[in-house]
CSV table of N, CA and C in Angstrom, one decimal:
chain,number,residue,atom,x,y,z
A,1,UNK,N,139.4,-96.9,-3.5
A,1,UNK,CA,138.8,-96.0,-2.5
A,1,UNK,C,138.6,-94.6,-3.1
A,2,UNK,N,137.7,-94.3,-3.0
A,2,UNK,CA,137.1,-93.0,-4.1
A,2,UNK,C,137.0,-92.0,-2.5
A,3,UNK,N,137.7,-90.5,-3.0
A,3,UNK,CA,137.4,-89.8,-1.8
A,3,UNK,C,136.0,-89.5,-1.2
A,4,UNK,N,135.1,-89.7,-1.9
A,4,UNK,CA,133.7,-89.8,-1.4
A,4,UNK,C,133.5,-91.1,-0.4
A,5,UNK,N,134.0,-92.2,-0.8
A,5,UNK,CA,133.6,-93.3,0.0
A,5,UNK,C,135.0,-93.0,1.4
A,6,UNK,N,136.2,-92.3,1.5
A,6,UNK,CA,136.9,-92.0,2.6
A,6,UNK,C,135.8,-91.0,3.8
A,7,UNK,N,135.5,-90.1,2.6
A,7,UNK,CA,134.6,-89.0,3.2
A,7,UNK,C,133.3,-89.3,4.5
A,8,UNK,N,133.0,-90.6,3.7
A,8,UNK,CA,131.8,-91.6,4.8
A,8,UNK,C,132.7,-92.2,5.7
A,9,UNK,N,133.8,-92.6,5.7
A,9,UNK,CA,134.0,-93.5,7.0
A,9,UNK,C,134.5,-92.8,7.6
A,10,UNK,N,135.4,-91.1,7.0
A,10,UNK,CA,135.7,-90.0,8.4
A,10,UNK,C,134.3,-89.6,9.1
A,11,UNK,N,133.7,-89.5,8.2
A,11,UNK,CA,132.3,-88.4,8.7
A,11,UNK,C,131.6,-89.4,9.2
A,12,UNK,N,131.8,-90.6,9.4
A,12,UNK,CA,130.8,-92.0,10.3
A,12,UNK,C,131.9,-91.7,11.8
A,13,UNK,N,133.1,-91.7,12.0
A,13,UNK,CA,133.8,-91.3,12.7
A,13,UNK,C,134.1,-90.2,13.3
A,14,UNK,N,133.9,-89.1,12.9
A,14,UNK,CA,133.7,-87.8,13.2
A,14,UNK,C,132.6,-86.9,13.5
A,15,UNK,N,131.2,-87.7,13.4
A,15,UNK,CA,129.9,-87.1,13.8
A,15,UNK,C,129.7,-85.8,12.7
A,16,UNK,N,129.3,-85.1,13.1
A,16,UNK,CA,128.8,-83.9,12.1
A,16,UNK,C,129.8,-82.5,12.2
A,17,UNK,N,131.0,-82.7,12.8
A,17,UNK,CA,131.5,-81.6,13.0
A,17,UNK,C,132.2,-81.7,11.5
A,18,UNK,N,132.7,-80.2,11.2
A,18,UNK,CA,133.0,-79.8,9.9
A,18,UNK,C,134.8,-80.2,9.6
A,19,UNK,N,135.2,-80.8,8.9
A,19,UNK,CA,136.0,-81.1,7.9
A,19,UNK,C,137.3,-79.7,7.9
A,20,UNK,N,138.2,-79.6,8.2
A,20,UNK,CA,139.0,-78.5,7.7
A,20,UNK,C,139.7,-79.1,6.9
A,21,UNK,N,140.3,-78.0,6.5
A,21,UNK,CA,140.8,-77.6,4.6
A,21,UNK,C,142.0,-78.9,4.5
A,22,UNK,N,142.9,-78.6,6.0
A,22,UNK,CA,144.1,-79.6,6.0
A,22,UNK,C,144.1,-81.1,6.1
A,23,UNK,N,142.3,-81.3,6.5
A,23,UNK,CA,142.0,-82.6,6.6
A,23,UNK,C,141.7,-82.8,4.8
A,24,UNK,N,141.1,-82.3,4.6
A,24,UNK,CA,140.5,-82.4,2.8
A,24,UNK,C,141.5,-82.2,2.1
A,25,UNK,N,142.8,-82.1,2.7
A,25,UNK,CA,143.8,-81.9,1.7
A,25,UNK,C,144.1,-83.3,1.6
A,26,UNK,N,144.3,-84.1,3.2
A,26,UNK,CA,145.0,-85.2,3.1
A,26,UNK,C,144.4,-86.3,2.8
A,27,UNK,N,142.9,-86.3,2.3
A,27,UNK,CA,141.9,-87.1,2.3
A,27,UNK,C,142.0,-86.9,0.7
A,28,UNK,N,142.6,-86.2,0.1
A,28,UNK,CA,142.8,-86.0,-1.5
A,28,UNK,C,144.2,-86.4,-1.8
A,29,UNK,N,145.0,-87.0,-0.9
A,29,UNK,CA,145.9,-87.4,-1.1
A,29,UNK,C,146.0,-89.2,-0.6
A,30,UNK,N,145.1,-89.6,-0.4
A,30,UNK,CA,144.6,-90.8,-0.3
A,30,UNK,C,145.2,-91.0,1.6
A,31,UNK,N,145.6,-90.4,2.1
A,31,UNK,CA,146.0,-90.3,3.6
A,31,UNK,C,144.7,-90.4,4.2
A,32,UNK,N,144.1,-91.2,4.8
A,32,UNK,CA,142.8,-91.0,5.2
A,32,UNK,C,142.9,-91.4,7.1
A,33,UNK,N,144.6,-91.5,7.2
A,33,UNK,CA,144.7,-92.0,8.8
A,33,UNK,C,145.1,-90.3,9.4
A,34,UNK,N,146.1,-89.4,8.8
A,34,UNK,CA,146.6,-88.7,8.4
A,34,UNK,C,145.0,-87.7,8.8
A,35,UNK,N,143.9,-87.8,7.9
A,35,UNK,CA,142.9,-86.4,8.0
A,35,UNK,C,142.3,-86.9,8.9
A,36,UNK,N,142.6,-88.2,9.4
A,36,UNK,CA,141.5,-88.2,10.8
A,36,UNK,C,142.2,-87.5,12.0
A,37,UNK,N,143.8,-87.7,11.9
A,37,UNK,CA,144.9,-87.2,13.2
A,37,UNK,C,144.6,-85.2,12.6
A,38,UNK,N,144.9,-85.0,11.7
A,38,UNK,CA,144.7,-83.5,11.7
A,38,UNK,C,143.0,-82.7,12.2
A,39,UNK,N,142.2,-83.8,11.9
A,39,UNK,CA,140.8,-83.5,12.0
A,39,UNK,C,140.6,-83.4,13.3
A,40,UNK,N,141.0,-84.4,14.0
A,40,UNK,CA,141.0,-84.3,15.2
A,40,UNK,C,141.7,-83.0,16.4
A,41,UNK,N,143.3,-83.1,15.8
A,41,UNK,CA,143.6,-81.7,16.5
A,41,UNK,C,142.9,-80.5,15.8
A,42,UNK,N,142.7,-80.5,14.9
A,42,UNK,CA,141.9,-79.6,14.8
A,42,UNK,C,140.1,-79.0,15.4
A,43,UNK,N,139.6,-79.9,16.1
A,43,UNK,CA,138.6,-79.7,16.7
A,43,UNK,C,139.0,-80.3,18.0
A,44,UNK,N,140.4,-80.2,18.8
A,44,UNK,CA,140.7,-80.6,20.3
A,44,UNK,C,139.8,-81.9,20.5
A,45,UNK,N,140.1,-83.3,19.5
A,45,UNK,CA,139.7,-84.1,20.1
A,45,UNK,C,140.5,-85.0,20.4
A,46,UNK,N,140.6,-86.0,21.5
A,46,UNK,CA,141.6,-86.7,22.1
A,46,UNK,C,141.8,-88.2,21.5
C-alpha cells in the first residue's frame, strides 16, 4: 500500500474536503484507520 493509493480510498471516502496535517501524518505512518478517525474529528464529522 503506497500512500498515494491510501490517499484514494480516504479521499473516495471523504469527498473533497481537505486532508489535515494530523491526518497526513498518520496516513505516512501506514495508519490509514487512524487518519480517517482524526480526519473526521477534524471536519466535525460523525
Amino acid at each position: 500500500n503506497t500512500t498515494q493509493e491510501k490517499l484514494k480510498v480516504i479521499s473516495a471516502d471523504m469527498d473533497k474536503l481537505p486532508l489535515t496535517k494530523k491526518a497526513l501524518a498518520e496516513i505516512k505512518k501506514s495508519s490509514v484507520k487512524d487518519a480517517i478517525l482524526e480526519y473526521k474529528k477534524a471536519n466535525n464529522i460523525k
